[in-house]
Short mmCIF file of C-alpha atoms and ligand atoms in Angstrom, two decimals:
data_model
loop_
_atom_site.label_atom_id
_atom_site.label_comp_id
_atom_site.label_asym_id
_atom_site.label_seq_id
_atom_site.Cartn_x
_atom_site.Cartn_y
_atom_site.Cartn_z
CA MET A 20 -30.92 29.35 -22.96
CA PHE A 21 -27.23 29.07 -23.74
CA ARG A 22 -27.14 30.97 -27.01
CA HIS A 23 -25.30 33.93 -25.49
CA ILE A 24 -22.36 31.76 -24.44
CA PRO A 25 -19.37 32.27 -26.72
CA SER A 26 -16.98 29.44 -27.54
CA TYR A 27 -13.78 29.13 -25.56
CA LEU A 28 -10.93 29.95 -27.89
CA GLY A 29 -8.80 27.22 -26.37
CA ASP A 30 -5.54 27.18 -24.48
CA PRO A 31 -2.39 27.76 -26.56
CA ILE A 32 -0.51 24.81 -25.04
CA TYR A 33 -3.32 22.26 -25.10
CA SER A 34 -4.54 23.35 -28.56
CA LEU A 35 -1.07 22.97 -30.03
CA PHE A 36 -0.74 19.53 -28.48
CA GLN A 37 -4.04 18.49 -30.11
CA GLU A 38 -2.76 19.80 -33.43
CA PHE A 39 0.39 17.70 -32.98
CA LEU A 40 -1.66 14.57 -32.22
CA ALA A 41 -3.64 15.10 -35.43
CA ASP A 42 -0.50 15.56 -37.56
CA PRO A 43 -0.09 12.49 -39.81
CA SER A 44 3.60 13.17 -40.57
CA PRO A 45 5.95 10.30 -39.60
CA HIS A 46 8.51 13.00 -38.69
CA ARG A 47 6.29 14.86 -36.25
CA VAL A 48 8.07 15.94 -33.05
CA ASN A 49 6.27 17.26 -30.01
CA LEU A 50 8.27 19.94 -28.21
CA SER A 51 5.11 21.77 -27.15
CA ILE A 52 3.39 20.66 -23.94
CA GLY A 53 5.50 19.84 -20.89
CA LEU A 54 5.57 16.07 -21.08
CA TYR A 55 8.68 14.00 -20.45
CA TYR A 56 9.16 11.41 -23.18
CA ASP A 57 11.76 8.67 -22.82
CA GLU A 58 14.50 7.85 -25.32
CA GLU A 59 11.98 5.80 -27.34
CA GLY A 60 9.63 8.77 -27.51
CA ARG A 61 7.14 7.20 -25.10
CA LEU A 62 5.52 8.65 -22.02
CA PRO A 63 7.14 6.47 -19.36
CA VAL A 64 5.51 4.55 -16.54
CA LEU A 65 8.22 4.70 -13.88
CA SER A 66 9.26 1.27 -12.58
CA SER A 67 8.88 2.47 -8.99
CA VAL A 68 5.31 3.56 -9.76
CA ARG A 69 4.55 0.30 -11.56
CA ARG A 70 5.72 -1.67 -8.53
CA ALA A 71 3.70 0.52 -6.20
CA ALA A 72 0.63 -0.01 -8.42
CA GLN A 73 1.14 -3.79 -8.24
CA ARG A 74 1.32 -3.67 -4.47
CA LEU A 75 -1.80 -1.56 -4.22
CA SER A 76 -3.64 -3.85 -6.58
CA GLU A 77 -2.71 -6.88 -4.46
CA GLU A 78 -3.76 -5.11 -1.25
CA GLY A 79 -7.15 -4.36 -2.82
CA MET A 80 -7.92 -1.45 -0.53
CA PRO A 81 -11.36 0.14 -0.92
CA TYR A 82 -11.79 3.53 -2.57
CA GLY A 83 -13.41 5.62 0.13
CA TYR A 84 -13.32 9.41 0.41
CA LEU A 85 -10.16 11.12 1.50
CA PRO A 86 -10.51 13.91 4.04
CA MET A 87 -10.76 17.43 2.63
CA GLU A 88 -7.05 18.09 3.16
CA GLY A 89 -6.04 14.80 1.53
CA MET A 90 -4.11 11.74 2.67
CA ALA A 91 -2.08 12.36 5.82
CA PHE A 92 0.84 10.12 4.85
CA TYR A 93 1.04 11.67 1.37
CA ARG A 94 1.01 15.18 2.82
CA GLN A 95 3.81 14.38 5.25
CA ARG A 96 6.03 12.81 2.61
CA ALA A 97 5.33 15.71 0.26
CA GLN A 98 6.28 18.21 2.95
CA GLU A 99 9.58 16.42 3.53
CA LEU A 100 10.33 16.41 -0.16
CA VAL A 101 9.60 20.11 -0.56
CA PHE A 102 11.01 21.50 2.69
CA GLY A 103 13.59 18.84 3.59
CA ALA A 104 13.16 16.14 6.24
CA ASP A 105 15.23 18.26 8.64
CA SER A 106 13.17 21.43 8.14
CA VAL A 107 12.76 23.44 11.35
CA ALA A 108 9.40 24.79 10.23
CA LEU A 109 8.23 21.24 9.65
CA ARG A 110 9.45 20.08 13.03
CA GLU A 111 7.68 22.98 14.69
CA GLY A 112 4.40 22.14 12.94
CA ARG A 113 4.32 25.52 11.19
CA ILE A 114 3.49 24.28 7.70
CA ALA A 115 -0.11 23.84 6.60
CA THR A 116 -0.26 21.42 3.67
CA VAL A 117 -3.19 20.13 1.66
CA GLN A 118 -3.14 17.60 -1.15
CA SER A 119 -4.21 19.29 -4.37
CA VAL A 120 -5.48 18.42 -7.83
CA GLY A 121 -2.07 18.78 -9.49
CA GLY A 122 0.01 21.94 -9.32
CA SER A 123 -2.71 23.94 -11.05
CA GLY A 124 -5.19 22.90 -8.37
CA ALA A 125 -2.78 24.09 -5.69
CA LEU A 126 -2.55 27.46 -7.42
CA ARG A 127 -6.32 27.74 -7.60
CA LEU A 128 -6.63 26.92 -3.89
CA VAL A 129 -4.06 29.51 -2.91
CA ALA A 130 -5.73 32.05 -5.21
CA GLU A 131 -9.02 31.52 -3.36
CA PHE A 132 -7.20 31.82 -0.05
CA LEU A 133 -5.52 35.07 -1.10
CA ARG A 134 -8.71 36.61 -2.45
CA ARG A 135 -10.44 35.89 0.81
CA TYR A 136 -7.71 36.85 3.28
CA PHE A 137 -5.52 39.31 1.36
CA PRO A 138 -8.13 41.18 -0.73
CA ASP A 139 -5.84 44.19 -1.19
CA SER A 140 -2.87 42.18 -2.46
CA ALA A 141 -2.12 42.01 -6.16
CA VAL A 142 -0.30 39.06 -7.70
CA TRP A 143 2.95 39.61 -9.60
CA ILE A 144 4.07 37.08 -12.18
CA SER A 145 7.31 36.97 -14.15
CA ASP A 146 7.44 38.27 -17.71
CA PRO A 147 7.17 35.77 -19.30
CA THR A 148 5.68 32.96 -17.27
CA TRP A 149 3.65 29.80 -17.75
CA ASP A 150 0.67 30.89 -19.87
CA ASN A 151 -1.85 29.59 -17.38
CA HIS A 152 -0.60 31.64 -14.41
CA ARG A 153 -2.33 34.80 -15.56
CA VAL A 154 -5.50 32.96 -16.57
CA LEU A 155 -5.71 31.10 -13.31
CA PHE A 156 -5.19 34.06 -10.97
CA THR A 157 -7.36 36.41 -13.02
CA ARG A 158 -10.21 33.89 -13.13
CA ALA A 159 -9.97 33.58 -9.37
CA GLY A 160 -10.65 37.32 -9.17
CA LEU A 161 -7.14 38.54 -8.36
CA GLU A 162 -5.37 41.51 -9.88
CA VAL A 163 -2.34 40.30 -11.86
CA HIS A 164 0.76 42.23 -12.98
CA ASN A 165 4.12 41.36 -14.52
CA TYR A 166 7.60 41.91 -13.18
CA PRO A 167 10.61 41.85 -15.54
CA TYR A 168 12.40 38.52 -15.73
CA TYR A 169 13.81 37.56 -19.13
CA ASP A 170 16.06 39.59 -21.39
CA PRO A 171 15.62 38.48 -25.03
CA GLN A 172 18.91 40.15 -25.99
CA THR A 173 21.04 38.06 -23.63
CA HIS A 174 18.62 35.08 -23.40
CA GLY A 175 19.21 35.39 -19.65
CA LEU A 176 17.75 37.00 -16.58
CA CYS A 177 17.26 40.77 -16.36
CA PHE A 178 18.04 40.66 -12.70
CA ASP A 179 18.54 44.37 -12.05
CA ALA A 180 15.20 45.29 -13.59
CA MET A 181 13.56 42.49 -11.64
CA VAL A 182 15.01 43.74 -8.35
CA SER A 183 13.98 47.34 -9.08
CA ALA A 184 10.41 46.25 -9.85
CA LEU A 185 10.08 44.09 -6.74
CA ALA A 186 11.62 46.80 -4.56
CA ALA A 187 8.81 49.15 -5.59
CA LEU A 188 5.94 46.81 -4.64
CA PRO A 189 3.69 47.51 -1.68
CA SER A 190 4.08 45.15 1.26
CA ARG A 191 1.94 42.00 1.13
CA SER A 192 2.22 41.89 -2.64
CA VAL A 193 2.23 38.27 -3.78
CA VAL A 194 5.22 37.44 -5.98
CA VAL A 195 4.90 34.23 -7.97
CA MET A 196 8.31 32.68 -8.61
CA GLN A 197 9.63 29.32 -9.73
CA PRO A 198 12.45 27.90 -7.60
CA SER A 199 13.98 26.01 -10.53
CA CYS A 200 13.40 25.00 -14.15
CA HIS A 201 11.57 28.23 -14.98
CA ASN A 202 8.66 27.63 -17.32
CA PRO A 203 8.84 28.85 -20.10
CA THR A 204 12.40 30.20 -20.29
CA GLY A 205 14.61 27.63 -18.53
CA VAL A 206 16.40 30.62 -16.97
CA ASP A 207 16.87 30.31 -13.21
CA LEU A 208 18.29 32.53 -10.50
CA SER A 209 21.69 31.73 -9.00
CA LYS A 210 21.94 31.17 -5.25
CA GLU A 211 23.42 34.65 -4.85
CA GLN A 212 20.52 36.17 -6.73
CA TRP A 213 18.02 34.23 -4.63
CA LYS A 214 19.70 35.51 -1.48
CA ALA A 215 19.32 39.10 -2.69
CA ILE A 216 15.65 38.51 -3.59
CA ILE A 217 14.98 36.89 -0.22
CA GLN A 218 16.52 39.82 1.63
CA LEU A 219 14.45 42.23 -0.44
CA MET A 220 11.27 40.26 0.26
CA VAL A 221 11.92 40.28 3.98
CA GLU A 222 12.63 44.03 3.96
CA ARG A 223 9.58 44.86 1.81
CA GLY A 224 7.19 42.43 3.52
CA LEU A 225 6.43 40.62 0.25
CA MET A 226 4.74 37.23 0.05
CA PRO A 227 6.49 34.67 -2.16
CA LEU A 228 4.35 32.09 -3.90
CA MET A 229 6.76 29.45 -5.13
CA ASP A 230 5.46 27.28 -7.95
CA MET A 231 7.54 24.11 -8.12
CA ALA A 232 6.33 21.84 -10.91
CA TYR A 233 9.62 20.22 -11.93
CA GLN A 234 11.43 19.25 -8.73
CA GLY A 235 14.38 17.06 -9.64
CA PHE A 236 14.55 18.08 -13.31
CA GLY A 237 17.00 20.96 -12.78
CA ASP A 238 19.92 20.07 -10.52
CA GLY A 239 18.43 17.48 -8.15
CA LEU A 240 15.53 16.97 -5.77
CA ALA A 241 17.03 18.91 -2.85
CA GLU A 242 18.91 21.41 -5.02
CA ASP A 243 15.75 22.42 -6.91
CA ALA A 244 13.97 23.22 -3.65
CA TRP A 245 16.89 25.25 -2.28
CA ALA A 246 15.25 28.66 -2.69
CA ILE A 247 12.08 27.51 -0.92
CA ARG A 248 14.09 26.21 2.02
CA ALA A 249 16.17 29.40 2.14
CA MET A 250 12.94 31.43 2.25
CA CYS A 251 11.72 29.35 5.19
CA ASP A 252 15.02 29.87 6.98
CA ALA A 253 14.72 33.62 6.41
CA GLY A 254 11.32 33.61 8.14
CA LEU A 255 9.28 34.46 5.04
CA ALA A 256 5.61 33.51 4.91
CA VAL A 257 6.18 31.40 1.84
CA MET A 258 3.39 29.63 0.00
CA VAL A 259 4.34 26.67 -2.19
CA SER A 260 2.43 24.90 -4.92
CA HIS A 261 4.07 21.70 -6.06
CA SER A 262 3.33 18.87 -8.40
CA PHE A 263 4.21 15.20 -8.89
CA SER A 264 3.00 15.24 -12.51
CA LYS A 265 6.46 15.44 -13.99
CA ASN A 266 8.80 13.78 -11.51
CA PHE A 267 6.48 10.78 -11.05
CA ALA A 268 5.21 10.89 -14.67
CA LEU A 269 1.73 10.83 -13.14
CA TYR A 270 0.28 13.64 -15.23
CA GLY A 271 -3.31 12.44 -15.39
CA GLU A 272 -3.51 11.40 -11.74
CA ARG A 273 -3.31 15.09 -10.73
CA CYS A 274 -1.09 14.76 -7.67
CA GLY A 275 0.07 17.99 -6.12
CA GLY A 276 0.13 19.93 -2.92
CA LEU A 277 -0.21 23.39 -1.46
CA SER A 278 1.82 24.39 1.59
CA VAL A 279 1.71 27.60 3.57
CA VAL A 280 4.55 28.28 5.99
CA CYS A 281 3.27 30.12 9.07
CA ALA A 282 4.87 31.82 12.06
CA ASP A 283 3.67 29.20 14.55
CA ASN A 284 1.61 26.04 14.76
CA THR A 285 -1.55 27.84 15.88
CA GLN A 286 -1.50 29.94 12.72
CA ALA A 287 -0.79 26.81 10.69
CA ALA A 288 -3.83 25.06 12.18
CA GLY A 289 -6.01 28.06 11.31
CA VAL A 290 -4.69 28.24 7.75
CA LEU A 291 -5.13 24.48 7.29
CA SER A 292 -8.73 24.69 8.45
CA GLN A 293 -9.46 27.46 5.93
CA LEU A 294 -7.81 25.48 3.14
CA GLN A 295 -10.06 22.56 4.09
CA ALA A 296 -13.05 24.89 3.84
CA ILE A 297 -11.94 26.05 0.39
CA VAL A 298 -11.50 22.47 -0.80
CA ARG A 299 -14.92 21.48 0.53
CA GLY A 300 -16.46 24.45 -1.26
CA ILE A 301 -14.98 23.50 -4.61
CA TYR A 302 -14.56 19.72 -4.92
CA SER A 303 -14.99 18.32 -1.38
CA SER A 304 -11.90 16.13 -1.30
CA PRO A 305 -9.01 15.19 -3.57
CA PRO A 306 -8.66 12.01 -5.65
CA LEU A 307 -7.19 8.92 -4.06
CA HIS A 308 -5.34 6.61 -6.40
CA GLY A 309 -2.44 8.83 -7.51
CA ALA A 310 -1.83 9.94 -3.94
CA ARG A 311 -1.66 6.29 -2.86
CA LEU A 312 0.90 5.60 -5.57
CA VAL A 313 3.09 8.54 -4.54
CA ALA A 314 2.76 7.77 -0.83
CA THR A 315 3.63 4.10 -1.42
CA VAL A 316 6.78 5.03 -3.31
CA LEU A 317 7.90 7.74 -0.91
CA GLY A 318 7.12 5.65 2.15
CA ASP A 319 9.17 2.59 1.16
CA ALA A 320 12.96 2.82 1.26
CA ASP A 321 13.46 0.48 -1.68
CA LEU A 322 10.84 2.06 -3.94
CA ARG A 323 11.98 5.52 -2.99
CA ALA A 324 15.61 4.79 -3.89
CA GLN A 325 14.43 3.42 -7.22
CA TRP A 326 12.29 6.49 -7.84
CA GLU A 327 15.16 8.87 -7.02
CA GLY A 328 17.29 6.96 -9.51
CA GLU A 329 14.56 7.35 -12.12
CA VAL A 330 14.27 11.10 -11.49
CA ASN A 331 18.04 11.41 -11.85
CA ALA A 332 17.93 9.46 -15.09
CA MET A 333 15.18 11.70 -16.51
CA ARG A 334 17.15 14.81 -15.54
CA GLN A 335 20.36 13.49 -17.06
CA ARG A 336 18.60 12.54 -20.27
CA ILE A 337 17.15 16.02 -20.62
CA GLN A 338 20.60 17.54 -19.99
CA ARG A 339 22.14 15.23 -22.57
CA VAL A 340 19.65 16.01 -25.36
CA ARG A 341 19.83 19.71 -24.48
CA GLY A 342 23.61 19.61 -25.02
CA ALA A 343 23.21 17.51 -28.15
CA LEU A 344 20.76 20.00 -29.69
CA GLN A 345 23.11 22.86 -28.90
CA THR A 346 25.99 21.03 -30.62
CA ARG A 347 23.93 20.15 -33.67
CA LEU A 348 22.60 23.68 -34.03
CA ALA A 349 26.15 25.03 -33.81
CA GLU A 350 26.98 22.77 -36.77
CA ALA A 351 23.82 23.62 -38.71
CA LEU A 352 23.99 27.37 -38.07
CA PRO A 353 27.58 28.35 -37.23
CA ASP A 354 26.70 32.07 -37.45
CA VAL A 355 23.94 31.88 -34.84
CA SER A 356 24.66 31.32 -31.16
CA PHE A 357 22.55 28.79 -29.32
CA ASP A 358 24.83 28.77 -26.27
CA HIS A 359 21.90 29.81 -24.09
CA LEU A 360 20.33 26.37 -24.57
CA GLY A 361 23.19 24.87 -22.59
CA MET A 362 22.82 27.40 -19.79
CA GLN A 363 19.08 26.97 -19.34
CA ARG A 364 17.80 24.10 -17.24
CA GLY A 365 14.80 21.90 -16.72
CA MET A 366 12.31 20.73 -19.29
CA PHE A 367 12.00 23.99 -21.18
CA SER A 368 14.12 26.36 -23.20
CA TYR A 369 13.38 29.70 -24.70
CA THR A 370 15.07 29.02 -28.00
CA GLY A 371 14.89 32.59 -29.26
CA LEU A 372 13.10 31.42 -32.43
CA SER A 373 10.52 33.96 -33.64
CA PRO A 374 6.81 33.13 -34.04
CA ALA A 375 7.32 33.12 -37.83
CA LEU A 376 10.09 30.52 -37.52
CA VAL A 377 8.02 28.47 -35.10
CA ASP A 378 5.13 28.54 -37.58
CA ALA A 379 7.44 27.44 -40.39
CA LEU A 380 8.80 24.59 -38.25
CA ARG A 381 5.29 23.38 -37.56
CA THR A 382 3.81 23.72 -41.04
CA GLU A 383 6.85 22.67 -43.07
CA LYS A 384 8.63 20.22 -40.75
CA SER A 385 6.00 19.01 -38.24
CA VAL A 386 8.16 20.19 -35.34
CA TYR A 387 5.92 21.67 -32.65
CA LEU A 388 7.11 24.45 -30.32
CA LEU A 389 5.07 27.15 -28.61
CA ARG A 390 4.90 30.40 -30.61
CA SER A 391 6.90 32.11 -27.87
CA GLY A 392 9.83 29.95 -28.99
CA ARG A 393 9.53 27.68 -25.95
CA ALA A 394 10.70 24.14 -26.65
CA CYS A 395 10.16 21.18 -24.35
CA MET A 396 13.60 19.58 -24.42
CA ALA A 397 12.23 16.37 -22.95
CA GLY A 398 10.59 15.64 -26.31
CA LEU A 399 13.99 15.21 -27.98
CA ASN A 400 15.74 11.86 -28.42
CA ASP A 401 18.49 10.31 -30.53
CA THR A 402 15.99 9.43 -33.23
CA ASN A 403 14.43 12.85 -33.77
CA ILE A 404 17.19 15.27 -32.79
CA ASP A 405 18.87 15.36 -36.20
CA TRP A 406 15.54 16.05 -37.86
CA VAL A 407 14.83 18.89 -35.41
CA ALA A 408 18.29 20.49 -35.75
CA LYS A 409 18.16 20.20 -39.54
CA ALA A 410 14.63 21.63 -39.60
CA ILE A 411 15.64 24.62 -37.47
CA GLY A 412 18.73 25.14 -39.65
CA GLU A 413 16.64 25.11 -42.82
CA VAL A 414 13.87 27.45 -41.66
CA VAL A 415 16.36 29.94 -40.19
CA ARG A 416 18.48 29.95 -43.39
CA LYS A 417 15.37 30.28 -45.54
CA GLN A 418 14.14 33.23 -43.53
CA THR A 419 17.56 34.86 -43.47
CA ARG A 420 17.75 34.48 -47.25
CA ALA A 421 14.23 35.94 -47.57
CA ALA A 422 15.18 38.84 -45.28
CA VAL A 423 18.36 39.48 -47.25
CA THR A 424 16.47 39.30 -50.55
CA SER A 425 13.64 41.56 -49.40
CA GLY A 426 16.24 43.93 -47.85
CA ALA A 427 18.05 44.08 -51.20
CA ALA A 428 14.74 44.59 -53.01
CA SER A 429 13.72 47.44 -50.76
CA GLN A 430 17.18 48.95 -51.11
CA ARG A 431 16.77 48.80 -54.87
CA ARG A 432 13.34 50.45 -54.53
CA THR A 433 14.65 53.24 -52.30
CA GLY A 434 17.74 53.58 -54.48
C1 LIG B 502 3.28 23.08 -19.84
O1 LIG B 502 3.61 24.20 -19.49
O2 LIG B 502 3.34 22.68 -21.01
C2 LIG B 502 2.80 22.10 -18.79
O3 LIG B 502 2.96 22.62 -17.53
C3 LIG B 502 1.46 21.58 -19.07
C4 LIG B 502 0.36 22.59 -18.87
O4 LIG B 502 -0.56 22.30 -18.12
O5 LIG B 502 0.40 23.67 -19.46
#
């Protein structure tokens, strides 16, 4: 019956992570999947989350079903975190929010919503973007295109090309953007650039879909959501997927949310009801435990202050190892500039290393990056950073020598 079903070739990020886990080398370093490791190389359990878990365990609450839209208290706290507690749209009841199965789940819900209610709209994703964006939207039946984003020559944003591409889109096109900590490049827009994009979106009637998976890992919790809040203020119909996987280190609990900012509260009620219908038609209602953890932390002044401190500490650690890698690479390879590492922000960096170099790092040094050259900076620590910098130095020098030698050989041949 199932003979005609071909095997799934696997996901590049998850497959690489499995390969890392199977690597017996004592030097292995995981800079592949977006996981935050602490200074000891462990996946942390945040102290605020641990305390919340203890409280919940003592309370011994039963595990009933949540409503389709998720836990009310969780949704409210999530809205405040994303849009700001003083958000006008929030006060006016114009934001429809559902709890989602992680950030990916939020994207899938909004994809279903768009396919149903905006069947003529195509989705535009940055080039490059998180690998799963294209898969997710295409599988949901949407048409997906790229807009220019990253310039490999400068390791920065190709802003002019991006603006030209967006300016040519038909109205109601859905533009997927990341407000901060762009995955995979680490290259973000400045406030001035966001303002120009927002104005363009208003003029062209575009629909921003803001994917915020790393709130707090760039410049701060409020700072990282700045573009979303500015879009709300500009009156854009912004849709937001967000995740607590990273900033609560609750990856496997799949805690996220989808918000749609509407023109008034009647629209918001209609949108919310349709999101409920979509949830019911896919998985009925979201999971409970992770949402309880998040809601407990965000709803208690003491736990919340502790959590904010922990998010700040994670961000500062990433910034510190990012700077340390840049310094060490400058020592290891004085002829090659890695200045862009210091300018990028968040968990990820587009290192500029070629697929061949990435392959050599993996096979010869057990250092795992994505073949695009994306490195998860949060996998670095004081113990492994020298190994990583030395490994990069060696594979780059080896390849440069090989290129020089083969260049000389081919010159001899042509000569
Ligand atoms: C990543 O990009 O590595 C993370 O967001 C994890 C994932 O689901 O791909």
